Structure formats: structure tokens, C-alpha cells
Amino acid sequence: KKHQVELKFCEQIVSKLFNKKHATFAYPFLHPVDPVALNIPNYHKIIKKPMDFTTIQANLKSSQYANAKEFLLDARQVFLNCYKFNPTTDNVYRMGKQTEELFDSLWKE
Ligand SMILES: Cc1ccc(Nc2c(-c3ccc(O)cc3)nc3c(C)cccn23)cc1
């Protein structure tokens, strides 16, 4: 029961990330990275565990996470992938930081 309540909170956080008002910086993390569309054929050589918030949302809806901790691991993976792949000078790196900040504020809310 306790896990159901905390996982409901997780679902609410993820749906807030999809809110239009955050779209300008959150969009690269809302859907699976498409290496063909982005012309980054080496992506899956560098990133061994691709993750995004559409996948996380689907995992939540299909009860793939036993608890919030497991959810948090996948959410952190989105940002780790971003910082591993994108150069610190790249816009998307900065967008990752902005999205992570938003995520942390929603998590601590
Ligand atoms: C040549 C090049 C360089 C950087 C990127 N990064 C990037 C990423 C990305 C997101 C998460 C992630 O773990 C890795 C990459 N998403 C984008 C988008 C949506 C538009 C433009 C660039 N984007 C794309 C192409």
C-alpha cells in the first residue's frame, strides 16, 4: 500500500515534466533518443542504458517499479546519459541540468 502511494506521487512528478511550460528545456528527455534522427550513430556505443520520461511513464503505468527508489534510478539514468553523451558546452547538457533541477524541486515538494 505504502509503495502504491509513493508510486502515484512519482506518476504526478513525471506528468508535470510534460507540462508545456517546461517544454523549451525538457523536450530532449521526454522521448527516447533517436540516434538516426539526431545523426548520432555512436549513441548506443556510449550509452548502455538509454532512458527517457515516456519510457518511465509507461513503466509506472505497467507497474514495472516495486517502489519509488527503482523509479528514481531510471529518472537519474536520463540525466546521467545526458551528461555522459553531451559535451558540457552543448545546449542539451544545460537543458539536462535545468530539467534535473526541476525534477529535484518536484521530488522535494
Ligand atoms: C550532434 C548532436 C549532439 C548532441 C545531441 N544531443 C541531443 C539530445 C540528447 C538527449 C539526451 C541524451 O542522452 C543524448 C542526446 N537530444 C537532442 C535533441 C532533442 C535535439 C538536438 C540535440 N539533441 C544531438 C546531436
PDB file of C-alpha atoms and ligand atoms in Angstrom:
ATOM      1  CA  LYS A   1       0.000   0.000   0.000  1.00  0.00           C
ATOM      2  CA  LYS A   2       2.780   2.402   1.015  1.00  0.00           C
ATOM      3  CA  HIS A   3       4.583   1.735  -2.299  1.00  0.00           C
ATOM      4  CA  GLN A   4       1.371   2.372  -4.271  1.00  0.00           C
ATOM      5  CA  VAL A   5       1.053   5.832  -2.699  1.00  0.00           C
ATOM      6  CA  GLU A   6       4.690   6.788  -3.342  1.00  0.00           C
ATOM      7  CA  LEU A   7       4.486   5.499  -6.942  1.00  0.00           C
ATOM      8  CA  LYS A   8       1.364   7.623  -7.512  1.00  0.00           C
ATOM      9  CA  PHE A   9       3.457  10.637  -6.412  1.00  0.00           C
ATOM     10  CA  CYS A  10       6.123   9.573  -8.958  1.00  0.00           C
ATOM     11  CA  GLU A  11       3.490   9.484 -11.732  1.00  0.00           C
ATOM     12  CA  GLN A  12       2.412  13.024 -10.788  1.00  0.00           C
ATOM     13  CA  ILE A  13       6.022  14.287 -10.965  1.00  0.00           C
ATOM     14  CA  VAL A  14       6.568  12.792 -14.428  1.00  0.00           C
ATOM     15  CA  SER A  15       3.317  14.246 -15.773  1.00  0.00           C
ATOM     16  CA  LYS A  16       4.441  17.672 -14.535  1.00  0.00           C
ATOM     17  CA  LEU A  17       7.652  17.323 -16.585  1.00  0.00           C
ATOM     18  CA  PHE A  18       5.440  17.023 -19.682  1.00  0.00           C
ATOM     19  CA  ASN A  19       3.739  20.352 -18.870  1.00  0.00           C
ATOM     20  CA  LYS A  20       4.025  22.737 -21.852  1.00  0.00           C
ATOM     21  CA  LYS A  21       5.606  25.432 -19.652  1.00  0.00           C
ATOM     22  CA  HIS A  22       8.784  23.295 -19.337  1.00  0.00           C
ATOM     23  CA  ALA A  23       8.887  22.175 -22.981  1.00  0.00           C
ATOM     24  CA  THR A  24      11.680  24.555 -24.041  1.00  0.00           C
ATOM     25  CA  PHE A  25      14.290  22.758 -21.912  1.00  0.00           C
ATOM     26  CA  ALA A  26      12.690  19.389 -21.086  1.00  0.00           C
ATOM     27  CA  TYR A  27      11.854  18.135 -24.603  1.00  0.00           C
ATOM     28  CA  PRO A  28      15.134  16.206 -25.249  1.00  0.00           C
ATOM     29  CA  PHE A  29      14.349  13.977 -22.234  1.00  0.00           C
ATOM     30  CA  LEU A  30      10.659  13.293 -22.778  1.00  0.00           C
ATOM     31  CA  HIS A  31      11.094  10.676 -25.542  1.00  0.00           C
ATOM     32  CA  PRO A  32      13.684   8.004 -26.406  1.00  0.00           C
ATOM     33  CA  VAL A  33      16.818   9.467 -28.030  1.00  0.00           C
ATOM     34  CA  ASP A  34      16.591   8.707 -31.757  1.00  0.00           C
ATOM     35  CA  PRO A  35      20.226   8.336 -32.939  1.00  0.00           C
ATOM     36  CA  VAL A  36      19.130   8.331 -36.608  1.00  0.00           C
ATOM     37  CA  ALA A  37      17.012  11.491 -36.324  1.00  0.00           C
ATOM     38  CA  LEU A  38      19.747  13.240 -34.331  1.00  0.00           C
ATOM     39  CA  ASN A  39      22.577  11.948 -36.526  1.00  0.00           C
ATOM     40  CA  ILE A  40      24.468  10.468 -33.565  1.00  0.00           C
ATOM     41  CA  PRO A  41      25.115   6.883 -34.779  1.00  0.00           C
ATOM     42  CA  ASN A  42      27.558   6.311 -31.885  1.00  0.00           C
ATOM     43  CA  TYR A  43      24.910   6.970 -29.222  1.00  0.00           C
ATOM     44  CA  HIS A  44      24.267   3.343 -28.273  1.00  0.00           C
ATOM     45  CA  LYS A  45      28.026   2.671 -28.179  1.00  0.00           C
ATOM     46  CA  ILE A  46      28.389   5.353 -25.497  1.00  0.00           C
ATOM     47  CA  ILE A  47      25.023   4.994 -23.693  1.00  0.00           C
ATOM     48  CA  LYS A  48      24.414   1.428 -22.486  1.00  0.00           C
ATOM     49  CA  LYS A  49      21.125   2.138 -20.700  1.00  0.00           C
ATOM     50  CA  PRO A  50      19.046   4.626 -22.722  1.00  0.00           C
ATOM     51  CA  MET A  51      16.184   6.081 -20.677  1.00  0.00           C
ATOM     52  CA  ASP A  52      13.564   8.827 -21.114  1.00  0.00           C
ATOM     53  CA  PHE A  53      10.412  10.006 -19.337  1.00  0.00           C
ATOM     54  CA  THR A  54       7.946   8.473 -21.824  1.00  0.00           C
ATOM     55  CA  THR A  55       9.531   5.079 -21.090  1.00  0.00           C
ATOM     56  CA  ILE A  56       9.471   5.830 -17.353  1.00  0.00           C
ATOM     57  CA  GLN A  57       5.799   6.852 -17.548  1.00  0.00           C
ATOM     58  CA  ALA A  58       4.963   3.585 -19.353  1.00  0.00           C
ATOM     59  CA  ASN A  59       6.936   1.656 -16.705  1.00  0.00           C
ATOM     60  CA  LEU A  60       4.957   3.379 -13.944  1.00  0.00           C
ATOM     61  CA  LYS A  61       1.629   2.635 -15.647  1.00  0.00           C
ATOM     62  CA  SER A  62       2.576  -1.049 -16.092  1.00  0.00           C
ATOM     63  CA  SER A  63       3.881  -1.409 -12.503  1.00  0.00           C
ATOM     64  CA  GLN A  64       7.479  -2.121 -13.514  1.00  0.00           C
ATOM     65  CA  TYR A  65       8.766  -0.336 -10.403  1.00  0.00           C
ATOM     66  CA  ALA A  66       8.424  -2.029  -6.998  1.00  0.00           C
ATOM     67  CA  ASN A  67       8.968   1.294  -5.229  1.00  0.00           C
ATOM     68  CA  ALA A  68       9.999   4.952  -5.666  1.00  0.00           C
ATOM     69  CA  LYS A  69      13.682   4.015  -5.324  1.00  0.00           C
ATOM     70  CA  GLU A  70      13.543   1.967  -8.544  1.00  0.00           C
ATOM     71  CA  PHE A  71      11.728   4.849 -10.282  1.00  0.00           C
ATOM     72  CA  LEU A  72      14.409   7.262  -9.052  1.00  0.00           C
ATOM     73  CA  LEU A  73      17.185   5.087 -10.532  1.00  0.00           C
ATOM     74  CA  ASP A  74      15.634   5.340 -14.021  1.00  0.00           C
ATOM     75  CA  ALA A  75      14.980   9.076 -13.638  1.00  0.00           C
ATOM     76  CA  ARG A  76      18.636   9.623 -12.653  1.00  0.00           C
ATOM     77  CA  GLN A  77      19.697   7.495 -15.645  1.00  0.00           C
ATOM     78  CA  VAL A  78      18.087  10.034 -18.017  1.00  0.00           C
ATOM     79  CA  PHE A  79      20.334  12.790 -16.647  1.00  0.00           C
ATOM     80  CA  LEU A  80      23.497  10.637 -16.372  1.00  0.00           C
ATOM     81  CA  ASN A  81      23.091   9.676 -20.047  1.00  0.00           C
ATOM     82  CA  CYS A  82      22.702  13.333 -20.985  1.00  0.00           C
ATOM     83  CA  TYR A  83      25.870  14.359 -19.092  1.00  0.00           C
ATOM     84  CA  LYS A  84      27.841  11.416 -20.443  1.00  0.00           C
ATOM     85  CA  PHE A  85      26.931  11.962 -24.086  1.00  0.00           C
ATOM     86  CA  ASN A  86      26.554  15.725 -24.477  1.00  0.00           C
ATOM     87  CA  PRO A  87      29.609  17.957 -24.177  1.00  0.00           C
ATOM     88  CA  THR A  88      29.365  20.376 -21.212  1.00  0.00           C
ATOM     89  CA  THR A  89      29.374  23.202 -23.760  1.00  0.00           C
ATOM     90  CA  ASP A  90      26.346  21.766 -25.573  1.00  0.00           C
ATOM     91  CA  ASN A  91      22.908  23.348 -25.140  1.00  0.00           C
ATOM     92  CA  VAL A  92      21.363  19.952 -24.366  1.00  0.00           C
ATOM     93  CA  TYR A  93      23.777  19.485 -21.430  1.00  0.00           C
ATOM     94  CA  ARG A  94      22.478  22.739 -19.927  1.00  0.00           C
ATOM     95  CA  MET A  95      18.885  21.694 -20.665  1.00  0.00           C
ATOM     96  CA  GLY A  96      19.623  18.480 -18.775  1.00  0.00           C
ATOM     97  CA  LYS A  97      20.751  20.487 -15.750  1.00  0.00           C
ATOM     98  CA  GLN A  98      17.597  22.633 -15.944  1.00  0.00           C
ATOM     99  CA  THR A  99      15.368  19.552 -16.196  1.00  0.00           C
ATOM    100  CA  GLU A 100      17.212  17.850 -13.325  1.00  0.00           C
ATOM    101  CA  GLU A 101      16.746  20.971 -11.179  1.00  0.00           C
ATOM    102  CA  LEU A 102      13.021  20.945 -11.977  1.00  0.00           C
ATOM    103  CA  PHE A 103      12.843  17.218 -11.193  1.00  0.00           C
ATOM    104  CA  ASP A 104      14.610  17.693  -7.838  1.00  0.00           C
ATOM    105  CA  SER A 105      12.280  20.557  -6.873  1.00  0.00           C
ATOM    106  CA  LEU A 106       9.212  18.447  -7.721  1.00  0.00           C
ATOM    107  CA  TRP A 107      10.699  15.469  -5.833  1.00  0.00           C
ATOM    108  CA  LYS A 108      11.320  17.528  -2.673  1.00  0.00           C
ATOM    109  CA  GLU A 109       7.975  19.338  -2.971  1.00  0.00           C
TER     110      GLU A 109
HETATM  111  C1  LIG B   1      25.334  16.047 -32.938  1.00  0.00           C
HETATM  112  C2  LIG B   1      24.467  16.008 -31.700  1.00  0.00           C
HETATM  113  C3  LIG B   1      24.983  16.403 -30.466  1.00  0.00           C
HETATM  114  C4  LIG B   1      24.180  16.368 -29.333  1.00  0.00           C
HETATM  115  C5  LIG B   1      22.866  15.926 -29.421  1.00  0.00           C
HETATM  116  N1  LIG B   1      22.115  15.869 -28.262  1.00  0.00           N
HETATM  117  C6  LIG B   1      20.750  15.897 -28.273  1.00  0.00           C
HETATM  118  C7  LIG B   1      19.919  15.118 -27.471  1.00  0.00           C
HETATM  119  C8  LIG B   1      20.285  14.132 -26.467  1.00  0.00           C
HETATM  120  C9  LIG B   1      19.472  13.997 -25.337  1.00  0.00           C
HETATM  121  C10 LIG B   1      19.768  13.093 -24.355  1.00  0.00           C
HETATM  122  C11 LIG B   1      20.924  12.303 -24.482  1.00  0.00           C
HETATM  123  O1  LIG B   1      21.238  11.385 -23.516  1.00  0.00           O
HETATM  124  C12 LIG B   1      21.739  12.450 -25.607  1.00  0.00           C
HETATM  125  C13 LIG B   1      21.430  13.361 -26.595  1.00  0.00           C
HETATM  126  N2  LIG B   1      18.656  15.387 -27.746  1.00  0.00           N
HETATM  127  C14 LIG B   1      18.662  16.326 -28.700  1.00  0.00           C
HETATM  128  C15 LIG B   1      17.583  16.958 -29.310  1.00  0.00           C
HETATM  129  C16 LIG B   1      16.194  16.579 -28.969  1.00  0.00           C
HETATM  130  C17 LIG B   1      17.816  17.939 -30.266  1.00  0.00           C
HETATM  131  C18 LIG B   1      19.136  18.276 -30.563  1.00  0.00           C
HETATM  132  C19 LIG B   1      20.198  17.631 -29.971  1.00  0.00           C
HETATM  133  N3  LIG B   1      19.950  16.667 -29.048  1.00  0.00           N
HETATM  134  C20 LIG B   1      22.342  15.537 -30.659  1.00  0.00           C
HETATM  135  C21 LIG B   1      23.145  15.580 -31.791  1.00  0.00           C
END
